[in-house]
């Protein structure tokens, strides 16, 4: 299977409290979260080194953040990766607790 033909999919797995990024039929990484009142707290993110350089971490972060926003929740980035990703994408600041959301 060529690189271009492999689908990347991000899904929310509520049972395991994480967003998962799939590369074809293989779980490539995840972002763990906890739900707190009106906020989703990101606590840990990892993508297997085998999938480095394929843009999976970026897809995981963006899809997870956009899902949280679509559900009307605030974002609390305790995970260094998600925090760093959000710092590089200030267009999401309005949805981040401590930036656009004050609690």
PDB file of N, CA and C in Angstrom:
ATOM      1  N   UNK A   1       0.854  -1.184   0.000  1.00  0.00           N
ATOM      2  CA  UNK A   1       0.000   0.000   0.000  1.00  0.00           C
ATOM      3  C   UNK A   1       0.891   1.235   0.000  1.00  0.00           C
ATOM      4  N   UNK A   2       0.646   2.152  -0.880  1.00  0.00           N
ATOM      5  CA  UNK A   2       1.468   3.361  -0.961  1.00  0.00           C
ATOM      6  C   UNK A   2       1.136   4.310   0.187  1.00  0.00           C
ATOM      7  N   UNK A   3       2.068   5.193   0.488  1.00  0.00           N
ATOM      8  CA  UNK A   3       1.861   6.169   1.563  1.00  0.00           C
ATOM      9  C   UNK A   3       0.611   7.016   1.338  1.00  0.00           C
ATOM     10  N   UNK A   4       0.368   7.409   0.084  1.00  0.00           N
ATOM     11  CA  UNK A   4      -0.763   8.287  -0.217  1.00  0.00           C
ATOM     12  C   UNK A   4      -2.098   7.587   0.001  1.00  0.00           C
ATOM     13  N   UNK A   5      -2.122   6.256  -0.063  1.00  0.00           N
ATOM     14  CA  UNK A   5      -3.375   5.519   0.035  1.00  0.00           C
ATOM     15  C   UNK A   5      -3.777   5.209   1.480  1.00  0.00           C
ATOM     16  N   UNK A   6      -2.904   5.480   2.443  1.00  0.00           N
ATOM     17  CA  UNK A   6      -3.199   5.161   3.833  1.00  0.00           C
ATOM     18  C   UNK A   6      -4.024   6.284   4.456  1.00  0.00           C
ATOM     19  N   UNK A   7      -5.191   5.914   4.955  1.00  0.00           N
ATOM     20  CA  UNK A   7      -6.086   6.901   5.561  1.00  0.00           C
ATOM     21  C   UNK A   7      -5.676   7.189   7.000  1.00  0.00           C
ATOM     22  N   UNK A   8      -5.763   8.449   7.373  1.00  0.00           N
ATOM     23  CA  UNK A   8      -5.555   8.870   8.757  1.00  0.00           C
ATOM     24  C   UNK A   8      -6.917   9.257   9.319  1.00  0.00           C
ATOM     25  N   UNK A   9      -7.265   8.670  10.463  1.00  0.00           N
ATOM     26  CA  UNK A   9      -8.562   8.920  11.081  1.00  0.00           C
ATOM     27  C   UNK A   9      -8.360   9.243  12.550  1.00  0.00           C
ATOM     28  N   UNK A  10      -9.102  10.236  13.040  1.00  0.00           N
ATOM     29  CA  UNK A  10      -9.086  10.552  14.465  1.00  0.00           C
ATOM     30  C   UNK A  10     -10.479  10.280  15.020  1.00  0.00           C
ATOM     31  N   UNK A  11     -10.542   9.516  16.111  1.00  0.00           N
ATOM     32  CA  UNK A  11     -11.825   9.188  16.738  1.00  0.00           C
ATOM     33  C   UNK A  11     -11.752   9.472  18.236  1.00  0.00           C
ATOM     34  N   UNK A  12     -12.907   9.845  18.810  1.00  0.00           N
ATOM     35  CA  UNK A  12     -12.992  10.025  20.261  1.00  0.00           C
ATOM     36  C   UNK A  12     -13.430   8.702  20.862  1.00  0.00           C
ATOM     37  N   UNK A  13     -12.622   8.172  21.765  1.00  0.00           N
ATOM     38  CA  UNK A  13     -12.910   6.920  22.448  1.00  0.00           C
ATOM     39  C   UNK A  13     -13.278   7.280  23.886  1.00  0.00           C
ATOM     40  N   UNK A  14     -14.584   7.485  24.125  1.00  0.00           N
ATOM     41  CA  UNK A  14     -15.030   7.912  25.454  1.00  0.00           C
ATOM     42  C   UNK A  14     -14.770   6.853  26.519  1.00  0.00           C
ATOM     43  N   UNK A  15     -14.833   5.587  26.149  1.00  0.00           N
ATOM     44  CA  UNK A  15     -14.618   4.515  27.124  1.00  0.00           C
ATOM     45  C   UNK A  15     -13.207   4.577  27.714  1.00  0.00           C
ATOM     46  N   UNK A  16     -12.239   4.986  26.896  1.00  0.00           N
ATOM     47  CA  UNK A  16     -10.856   5.070  27.377  1.00  0.00           C
ATOM     48  C   UNK A  16     -10.407   6.511  27.614  1.00  0.00           C
ATOM     49  N   UNK A  17     -11.326   7.457  27.510  1.00  0.00           N
ATOM     50  CA  UNK A  17     -11.035   8.871  27.766  1.00  0.00           C
ATOM     51  C   UNK A  17      -9.872   9.372  26.929  1.00  0.00           C
ATOM     52  N   UNK A  18      -9.964   9.139  25.627  1.00  0.00           N
ATOM     53  CA  UNK A  18      -8.883   9.609  24.760  1.00  0.00           C
ATOM     54  C   UNK A  18      -9.373   9.760  23.324  1.00  0.00           C
ATOM     55  N   UNK A  19      -8.654  10.607  22.603  1.00  0.00           N
ATOM     56  CA  UNK A  19      -8.803  10.711  21.158  1.00  0.00           C
ATOM     57  C   UNK A  19      -7.712   9.822  20.585  1.00  0.00           C
ATOM     58  N   UNK A  20      -8.061   9.058  19.562  1.00  0.00           N
ATOM     59  CA  UNK A  20      -7.096   8.149  18.961  1.00  0.00           C
ATOM     60  C   UNK A  20      -6.851   8.540  17.508  1.00  0.00           C
ATOM     61  N   UNK A  21      -5.599   8.431  17.079  1.00  0.00           N
ATOM     62  CA  UNK A  21      -5.282   8.652  15.669  1.00  0.00           C
ATOM     63  C   UNK A  21      -4.896   7.290  15.091  1.00  0.00           C
ATOM     64  N   UNK A  22      -5.567   6.961  14.008  1.00  0.00           N
ATOM     65  CA  UNK A  22      -5.355   5.691  13.324  1.00  0.00           C
ATOM     66  C   UNK A  22      -4.698   5.955  11.980  1.00  0.00           C
ATOM     67  N   UNK A  23      -3.713   5.146  11.665  1.00  0.00           N
ATOM     68  CA  UNK A  23      -3.023   5.209  10.377  1.00  0.00           C
ATOM     69  C   UNK A  23      -3.371   3.897   9.683  1.00  0.00           C
ATOM     70  N   UNK A  24      -4.308   3.977   8.758  1.00  0.00           N
ATOM     71  CA  UNK A  24      -4.860   2.756   8.187  1.00  0.00           C
ATOM     72  C   UNK A  24      -5.610   2.028   9.286  1.00  0.00           C
ATOM     73  N   UNK A  25      -5.278   0.761   9.520  1.00  0.00           N
ATOM     74  CA  UNK A  25      -5.950  -0.010  10.570  1.00  0.00           C
ATOM     75  C   UNK A  25      -5.102  -0.132  11.834  1.00  0.00           C
ATOM     76  N   UNK A  26      -4.081   0.711  11.953  1.00  0.00           N
ATOM     77  CA  UNK A  26      -3.185   0.653  13.117  1.00  0.00           C
ATOM     78  C   UNK A  26      -3.337   1.884  14.004  1.00  0.00           C
ATOM     79  N   UNK A  27      -3.477   1.636  15.306  1.00  0.00           N
ATOM     80  CA  UNK A  27      -3.522   2.731  16.272  1.00  0.00           C
ATOM     81  C   UNK A  27      -2.122   3.342  16.336  1.00  0.00           C
ATOM     82  N   UNK A  28      -2.015   4.614  15.963  1.00  0.00           N
ATOM     83  CA  UNK A  28      -0.705   5.266  15.893  1.00  0.00           C
ATOM     84  C   UNK A  28      -0.423   6.150  17.101  1.00  0.00           C
ATOM     85  N   UNK A  29      -1.476   6.583  17.797  1.00  0.00           N
ATOM     86  CA  UNK A  29      -1.269   7.449  18.948  1.00  0.00           C
ATOM     87  C   UNK A  29      -2.584   7.866  19.569  1.00  0.00           C
ATOM     88  N   UNK A  30      -2.463   8.651  20.634  1.00  0.00           N
ATOM     89  CA  UNK A  30      -3.661   9.083  21.348  1.00  0.00           C
ATOM     90  C   UNK A  30      -3.388  10.328  22.183  1.00  0.00           C
ATOM     91  N   UNK A  31      -4.477  11.006  22.533  1.00  0.00           N
ATOM     92  CA  UNK A  31      -4.430  12.148  23.453  1.00  0.00           C
ATOM     93  C   UNK A  31      -5.439  11.864  24.557  1.00  0.00           C
ATOM     94  N   UNK A  32      -4.949  11.648  25.770  1.00  0.00           N
ATOM     95  CA  UNK A  32      -5.826  11.355  26.903  1.00  0.00           C
ATOM     96  C   UNK A  32      -6.457  12.642  27.422  1.00  0.00           C
ATOM     97  N   UNK A  33      -7.707  12.528  27.862  1.00  0.00           N
ATOM     98  CA  UNK A  33      -8.404  13.685  28.405  1.00  0.00           C
ATOM     99  C   UNK A  33      -9.270  13.284  29.591  1.00  0.00           C
ATOM    100  N   UNK A  34      -9.649  14.292  30.359  1.00  0.00           N
ATOM    101  CA  UNK A  34     -10.607  14.144  31.455  1.00  0.00           C
ATOM    102  C   UNK A  34     -11.663  15.220  31.270  1.00  0.00           C
ATOM    103  N   UNK A  35     -12.912  14.862  31.522  1.00  0.00           N
ATOM    104  CA  UNK A  35     -14.001  15.841  31.448  1.00  0.00           C
ATOM    105  C   UNK A  35     -14.209  16.418  32.840  1.00  0.00           C
ATOM    106  N   UNK A  36     -14.236  17.747  32.938  1.00  0.00           N
ATOM    107  CA  UNK A  36     -14.454  18.459  34.207  1.00  0.00           C
ATOM    108  C   UNK A  36     -15.499  19.534  33.965  1.00  0.00           C
ATOM    109  N   UNK A  37     -16.669  19.369  34.534  1.00  0.00           N
ATOM    110  CA  UNK A  37     -17.763  20.335  34.369  1.00  0.00           C
ATOM    111  C   UNK A  37     -17.904  20.758  32.913  1.00  0.00           C
ATOM    112  N   UNK A  38     -17.478  21.987  32.572  1.00  0.00           N
ATOM    113  CA  UNK A  38     -17.647  22.514  31.215  1.00  0.00           C
ATOM    114  C   UNK A  38     -16.384  22.404  30.371  1.00  0.00           C
ATOM    115  N   UNK A  39     -15.351  21.755  30.926  1.00  0.00           N
ATOM    116  CA  UNK A  39     -14.051  21.733  30.262  1.00  0.00           C
ATOM    117  C   UNK A  39     -13.582  20.315  29.949  1.00  0.00           C
ATOM    118  N   UNK A  40     -12.735  20.232  28.928  1.00  0.00           N
ATOM    119  CA  UNK A  40     -12.018  19.004  28.607  1.00  0.00           C
ATOM    120  C   UNK A  40     -10.551  19.270  28.894  1.00  0.00           C
ATOM    121  N   UNK A  41      -9.985  18.477  29.787  1.00  0.00           N
ATOM    122  CA  UNK A  41      -8.602  18.646  30.227  1.00  0.00           C
ATOM    123  C   UNK A  41      -7.733  17.610  29.506  1.00  0.00           C
ATOM    124  N   UNK A  42      -6.798  18.084  28.686  1.00  0.00           N
ATOM    125  CA  UNK A  42      -5.867  17.180  28.008  1.00  0.00           C
ATOM    126  C   UNK A  42      -4.696  16.917  28.940  1.00  0.00           C
ATOM    127  N   UNK A  43      -4.429  15.625  29.231  1.00  0.00           N
ATOM    128  CA  UNK A  43      -3.413  15.282  30.222  1.00  0.00           C
ATOM    129  C   UNK A  43      -2.180  14.596  29.651  1.00  0.00           C
ATOM    130  N   UNK A  44      -2.299  13.943  28.492  1.00  0.00           N
ATOM    131  CA  UNK A  44      -1.139  13.217  27.944  1.00  0.00           C
ATOM    132  C   UNK A  44      -1.387  12.909  26.477  1.00  0.00           C
ATOM    133  N   UNK A  45      -0.362  13.094  25.663  1.00  0.00           N
ATOM    134  CA  UNK A  45      -0.457  12.773  24.236  1.00  0.00           C
ATOM    135  C   UNK A  45       0.795  12.018  23.819  1.00  0.00           C
ATOM    136  N   UNK A  46       0.599  11.002  22.992  1.00  0.00           N
ATOM    137  CA  UNK A  46       1.753  10.329  22.413  1.00  0.00           C
ATOM    138  C   UNK A  46       1.393   9.737  21.053  1.00  0.00           C
ATOM    139  N   UNK A  47       2.380   9.766  20.166  1.00  0.00           N
ATOM    140  CA  UNK A  47       2.271   9.140  18.849  1.00  0.00           C
ATOM    141  C   UNK A  47       3.499   8.257  18.704  1.00  0.00           C
ATOM    142  N   UNK A  48       3.285   7.022  18.295  1.00  0.00           N
ATOM    143  CA  UNK A  48       4.368   6.051  18.145  1.00  0.00           C
ATOM    144  C   UNK A  48       5.433   6.597  17.193  1.00  0.00           C
ATOM    145  N   UNK A  49       6.690   6.438  17.567  1.00  0.00           N
ATOM    146  CA  UNK A  49       7.812   6.943  16.779  1.00  0.00           C
ATOM    147  C   UNK A  49       7.802   6.370  15.361  1.00  0.00           C
ATOM    148  N   UNK A  50       7.228   5.209  15.186  1.00  0.00           N
ATOM    149  CA  UNK A  50       7.129   4.569  13.861  1.00  0.00           C
ATOM    150  C   UNK A  50       6.377   5.451  12.866  1.00  0.00           C
ATOM    151  N   UNK A  51       5.501   6.326  13.380  1.00  0.00           N
ATOM    152  CA  UNK A  51       4.671   7.165  12.513  1.00  0.00           C
ATOM    153  C   UNK A  51       5.160   8.608  12.441  1.00  0.00           C
ATOM    154  N   UNK A  52       6.361   8.838  12.920  1.00  0.00           N
ATOM    155  CA  UNK A  52       6.950  10.175  12.910  1.00  0.00           C
ATOM    156  C   UNK A  52       7.032  10.730  11.489  1.00  0.00           C
ATOM    157  N   UNK A  53       6.752  12.025  11.357  1.00  0.00           N
ATOM    158  CA  UNK A  53       6.892  12.698  10.078  1.00  0.00           C
ATOM    159  C   UNK A  53       5.710  12.557   9.137  1.00  0.00           C
ATOM    160  N   UNK A  54       4.629  11.950   9.606  1.00  0.00           N
ATOM    161  CA  UNK A  54       3.454  11.751   8.760  1.00  0.00           C
ATOM    162  C   UNK A  54       2.329  12.752   9.058  1.00  0.00           C
ATOM    163  N   UNK A  55       2.578  13.684   9.994  1.00  0.00           N
ATOM    164  CA  UNK A  55       1.568  14.679  10.327  1.00  0.00           C
ATOM    165  C   UNK A  55       0.470  14.162  11.239  1.00  0.00           C
ATOM    166  N   UNK A  56       0.675  12.993  11.835  1.00  0.00           N
ATOM    167  CA  UNK A  56      -0.377  12.393  12.660  1.00  0.00           C
ATOM    168  C   UNK A  56      -0.607  13.149  13.965  1.00  0.00           C
ATOM    169  N   UNK A  57       0.462  13.626  14.585  1.00  0.00           N
ATOM    170  CA  UNK A  57       0.303  14.371  15.836  1.00  0.00           C
ATOM    171  C   UNK A  57      -0.488  15.657  15.594  1.00  0.00           C
ATOM    172  N   UNK A  58      -0.190  16.335  14.492  1.00  0.00           N
ATOM    173  CA  UNK A  58      -0.923  17.550  14.149  1.00  0.00           C
ATOM    174  C   UNK A  58      -2.401  17.232  13.887  1.00  0.00           C
ATOM    175  N   UNK A  59      -2.672  16.169  13.126  1.00  0.00           N
ATOM    176  CA  UNK A  59      -4.057  15.782  12.845  1.00  0.00           C
ATOM    177  C   UNK A  59      -4.786  15.424  14.125  1.00  0.00           C
ATOM    178  N   UNK A  60      -4.115  14.703  15.017  1.00  0.00           N
ATOM    179  CA  UNK A  60      -4.708  14.313  16.295  1.00  0.00           C
ATOM    180  C   UNK A  60      -5.075  15.548  17.111  1.00  0.00           C
ATOM    181  N   UNK A  61      -4.137  16.470  17.262  1.00  0.00           N
ATOM    182  CA  UNK A  61      -4.390  17.682  18.049  1.00  0.00           C
ATOM    183  C   UNK A  61      -5.514  18.506  17.434  1.00  0.00           C
ATOM    184  N   UNK A  62      -5.449  18.763  16.144  1.00  0.00           N
ATOM    185  CA  UNK A  62      -6.453  19.614  15.508  1.00  0.00           C
ATOM    186  C   UNK A  62      -7.855  18.991  15.588  1.00  0.00           C
ATOM    187  N   UNK A  63      -7.978  17.716  15.263  1.00  0.00           N
ATOM    188  CA  UNK A  63      -9.294  17.080  15.298  1.00  0.00           C
ATOM    189  C   UNK A  63      -9.844  17.009  16.720  1.00  0.00           C
ATOM    190  N   UNK A  64      -8.980  16.720  17.692  1.00  0.00           N
ATOM    191  CA  UNK A  64      -9.421  16.666  19.088  1.00  0.00           C
ATOM    192  C   UNK A  64      -9.900  18.041  19.550  1.00  0.00           C
ATOM    193  N   UNK A  65      -9.118  19.079  19.289  1.00  0.00           N
ATOM    194  CA  UNK A  65      -9.478  20.441  19.688  1.00  0.00           C
ATOM    195  C   UNK A  65     -10.786  20.859  19.021  1.00  0.00           C
ATOM    196  N   UNK A  66     -10.922  20.588  17.740  1.00  0.00           N
ATOM    197  CA  UNK A  66     -12.143  20.982  17.031  1.00  0.00           C
ATOM    198  C   UNK A  66     -13.365  20.218  17.536  1.00  0.00           C
ATOM    199  N   UNK A  67     -13.186  18.969  17.954  1.00  0.00           N
ATOM    200  CA  UNK A  67     -14.305  18.210  18.525  1.00  0.00           C
ATOM    201  C   UNK A  67     -14.732  18.808  19.863  1.00  0.00           C
ATOM    202  N   UNK A  68     -13.774  19.165  20.697  1.00  0.00           N
ATOM    203  CA  UNK A  68     -14.082  19.779  21.993  1.00  0.00           C
ATOM    204  C   UNK A  68     -14.874  21.079  21.775  1.00  0.00           C
ATOM    205  N   UNK A  69     -14.427  21.895  20.843  1.00  0.00           N
ATOM    206  CA  UNK A  69     -15.106  23.159  20.540  1.00  0.00           C
ATOM    207  C   UNK A  69     -16.510  22.895  20.013  1.00  0.00           C
ATOM    208  N   UNK A  70     -16.658  21.925  19.121  1.00  0.00           N
ATOM    209  CA  UNK A  70     -17.969  21.606  18.545  1.00  0.00           C
ATOM    210  C   UNK A  70     -18.952  21.148  19.622  1.00  0.00           C
ATOM    211  N   UNK A  71     -18.433  20.554  20.688  1.00  0.00           N
ATOM    212  CA  UNK A  71     -19.291  20.112  21.789  1.00  0.00           C
ATOM    213  C   UNK A  71     -19.527  21.219  22.815  1.00  0.00           C
ATOM    214  N   UNK A  72     -18.996  22.432  22.539  1.00  0.00           N
ATOM    215  CA  UNK A  72     -19.252  23.580  23.407  1.00  0.00           C
ATOM    216  C   UNK A  72     -18.495  23.557  24.721  1.00  0.00           C
ATOM    217  N   UNK A  73     -17.357  22.891  24.741  1.00  0.00           N
ATOM    218  CA  UNK A  73     -16.585  22.770  25.971  1.00  0.00           C
ATOM    219  C   UNK A  73     -15.325  23.642  25.897  1.00  0.00           C
ATOM    220  N   UNK A  74     -14.812  24.000  27.065  1.00  0.00           N
ATOM    221  CA  UNK A  74     -13.545  24.721  27.139  1.00  0.00           C
ATOM    222  C   UNK A  74     -12.388  23.735  27.092  1.00  0.00           C
ATOM    223  N   UNK A  75     -11.217  24.239  26.747  1.00  0.00           N
ATOM    224  CA  UNK A  75     -10.016  23.411  26.622  1.00  0.00           C
ATOM    225  C   UNK A  75      -9.034  23.787  27.723  1.00  0.00           C
ATOM    226  N   UNK A  76      -8.549  22.768  28.452  1.00  0.00           N
ATOM    227  CA  UNK A  76      -7.510  22.964  29.459  1.00  0.00           C
ATOM    228  C   UNK A  76      -6.317  22.106  29.030  1.00  0.00           C
ATOM    229  N   UNK A  77      -5.257  22.743  28.510  1.00  0.00           N
ATOM    230  CA  UNK A  77      -4.102  21.992  27.992  1.00  0.00           C
ATOM    231  C   UNK A  77      -3.049  21.710  29.057  1.00  0.00           C
ATOM    232  N   UNK A  78      -3.215  20.661  29.842  1.00  0.00           N
ATOM    233  CA  UNK A  78      -2.201  20.278  30.837  1.00  0.00           C
ATOM    234  C   UNK A  78      -1.075  19.496  30.180  1.00  0.00           C
ATOM    235  N   UNK A  79      -1.362  18.874  29.060  1.00  0.00           N
ATOM    236  CA  UNK A  79      -0.372  18.102  28.305  1.00  0.00           C
ATOM    237  C   UNK A  79       0.551  19.074  27.563  1.00  0.00           C
ATOM    238  N   UNK A  80       1.869  18.920  27.704  1.00  0.00           N
ATOM    239  CA  UNK A  80       2.796  19.839  27.026  1.00  0.00           C
ATOM    240  C   UNK A  80       2.633  19.867  25.506  1.00  0.00           C
ATOM    241  N   UNK A  81       2.324  18.732  24.888  1.00  0.00           N
ATOM    242  CA  UNK A  81       2.175  18.718  23.433  1.00  0.00           C
ATOM    243  C   UNK A  81       0.958  19.539  23.011  1.00  0.00           C
ATOM    244  N   UNK A  82      -0.184  19.302  23.639  1.00  0.00           N
ATOM    245  CA  UNK A  82      -1.409  20.042  23.279  1.00  0.00           C
ATOM    246  C   UNK A  82      -1.221  21.528  23.581  1.00  0.00           C
ATOM    247  N   UNK A  83      -0.581  21.850  24.716  1.00  0.00           N
ATOM    248  CA  UNK A  83      -0.325  23.259  25.040  1.00  0.00           C
ATOM    249  C   UNK A  83       0.542  23.903  23.959  1.00  0.00           C
ATOM    250  N   UNK A  84       1.611  23.218  23.556  1.00  0.00           N
ATOM    251  CA  UNK A  84       2.497  23.744  22.523  1.00  0.00           C
ATOM    252  C   UNK A  84       1.782  23.910  21.192  1.00  0.00           C
ATOM    253  N   UNK A  85       0.917  22.955  20.856  1.00  0.00           N
ATOM    254  CA  UNK A  85       0.169  23.025  19.599  1.00  0.00           C
ATOM    255  C   UNK A  85      -0.765  24.234  19.633  1.00  0.00           C
ATOM    256  N   UNK A  86      -1.445  24.425  20.752  1.00  0.00           N
ATOM    257  CA  UNK A  86      -2.356  25.571  20.880  1.00  0.00           C
ATOM    258  C   UNK A  86      -1.594  26.896  20.833  1.00  0.00           C
ATOM    259  N   UNK A  87      -0.403  26.934  21.420  1.00  0.00           N
ATOM    260  CA  UNK A  87       0.408  28.158  21.378  1.00  0.00           C
ATOM    261  C   UNK A  87       0.761  28.532  19.942  1.00  0.00           C
ATOM    262  N   UNK A  88       0.901  27.528  19.072  1.00  0.00           N
ATOM    263  CA  UNK A  88       1.211  27.774  17.661  1.00  0.00           C
ATOM    264  C   UNK A  88      -0.039  28.062  16.832  1.00  0.00           C
ATOM    265  N   UNK A  89      -1.209  27.904  17.428  1.00  0.00           N
ATOM    266  CA  UNK A  89      -2.482  28.109  16.717  1.00  0.00           C
ATOM    267  C   UNK A  89      -3.384  29.037  17.536  1.00  0.00           C
ATOM    268  N   UNK A  90      -3.013  30.329  17.623  1.00  0.00           N
ATOM    269  CA  UNK A  90      -3.761  31.268  18.479  1.00  0.00           C
ATOM    270  C   UNK A  90      -5.205  31.481  18.037  1.00  0.00           C
ATOM    271  N   UNK A  91      -5.580  31.017  16.851  1.00  0.00           N
ATOM    272  CA  UNK A  91      -6.971  31.153  16.420  1.00  0.00           C
ATOM    273  C   UNK A  91      -7.918  30.337  17.303  1.00  0.00           C
ATOM    274  N   UNK A  92      -7.384  29.439  18.140  1.00  0.00           N
ATOM    275  CA  UNK A  92      -8.217  28.659  19.062  1.00  0.00           C
ATOM    276  C   UNK A  92      -8.250  29.261  20.467  1.00  0.00           C
ATOM    277  N   UNK A  93      -7.527  30.380  20.692  1.00  0.00           N
ATOM    278  CA  UNK A  93      -7.418  30.979  22.033  1.00  0.00           C
ATOM    279  C   UNK A  93      -8.765  31.244  22.701  1.00  0.00           C
ATOM    280  N   UNK A  94      -9.768  31.613  21.942  1.00  0.00           N
ATOM    281  CA  UNK A  94     -11.081  31.940  22.518  1.00  0.00           C
ATOM    282  C   UNK A  94     -11.697  30.759  23.260  1.00  0.00           C
ATOM    283  N   UNK A  95     -11.211  29.549  23.000  1.00  0.00           N
ATOM    284  CA  UNK A  95     -11.786  28.341  23.588  1.00  0.00           C
ATOM    285  C   UNK A  95     -10.903  27.739  24.676  1.00  0.00           C
ATOM    286  N   UNK A  96      -9.784  28.409  24.981  1.00  0.00           N
ATOM    287  CA  UNK A  96      -8.822  27.875  25.944  1.00  0.00           C
ATOM    288  C   UNK A  96      -8.986  28.570  27.289  1.00  0.00           C
ATOM    289  N   UNK A  97      -9.150  27.766  28.351  1.00  0.00           N
ATOM    290  CA  UNK A  97      -9.259  28.309  29.698  1.00  0.00           C
ATOM    291  C   UNK A  97      -7.921  28.959  30.049  1.00  0.00           C
ATOM    292  N   UNK A  98      -7.984  30.205  30.510  1.00  0.00           N
ATOM    293  CA  UNK A  98      -6.793  30.967  30.847  1.00  0.00           C
ATOM    294  C   UNK A  98      -6.365  31.907  29.734  1.00  0.00           C
ATOM    295  N   UNK A  99      -6.910  31.715  28.553  1.00  0.00           N
ATOM    296  CA  UNK A  99      -6.669  32.635  27.440  1.00  0.00           C
ATOM    297  C   UNK A  99      -8.000  33.338  27.153  1.00  0.00           C
ATOM    298  N   UNK A 100      -8.831  32.753  26.304  1.00  0.00           N
ATOM    299  CA  UNK A 100     -10.111  33.368  25.965  1.00  0.00           C
ATOM    300  C   UNK A 100     -11.203  33.112  26.982  1.00  0.00           C
ATOM    301  N   UNK A 101     -11.048  32.045  27.762  1.00  0.00           N
ATOM    302  CA  UNK A 101     -12.058  31.700  28.787  1.00  0.00           C
ATOM    303  C   UNK A 101     -11.431  31.942  30.154  1.00  0.00           C
ATOM    304  N   UNK A 102     -12.097  32.738  30.955  1.00  0.00           N
ATOM    305  CA  UNK A 102     -11.637  32.970  32.325  1.00  0.00           C
ATOM    306  C   UNK A 102     -12.592  32.276  33.280  1.00  0.00           C
ATOM    307  N   UNK A 103     -12.051  31.439  34.125  1.00  0.00           N
ATOM    308  CA  UNK A 103     -12.880  30.731  35.130  1.00  0.00           C
ATOM    309  C   UNK A 103     -12.342  31.016  36.508  1.00  0.00           C
TER     310      UNK A 103
END
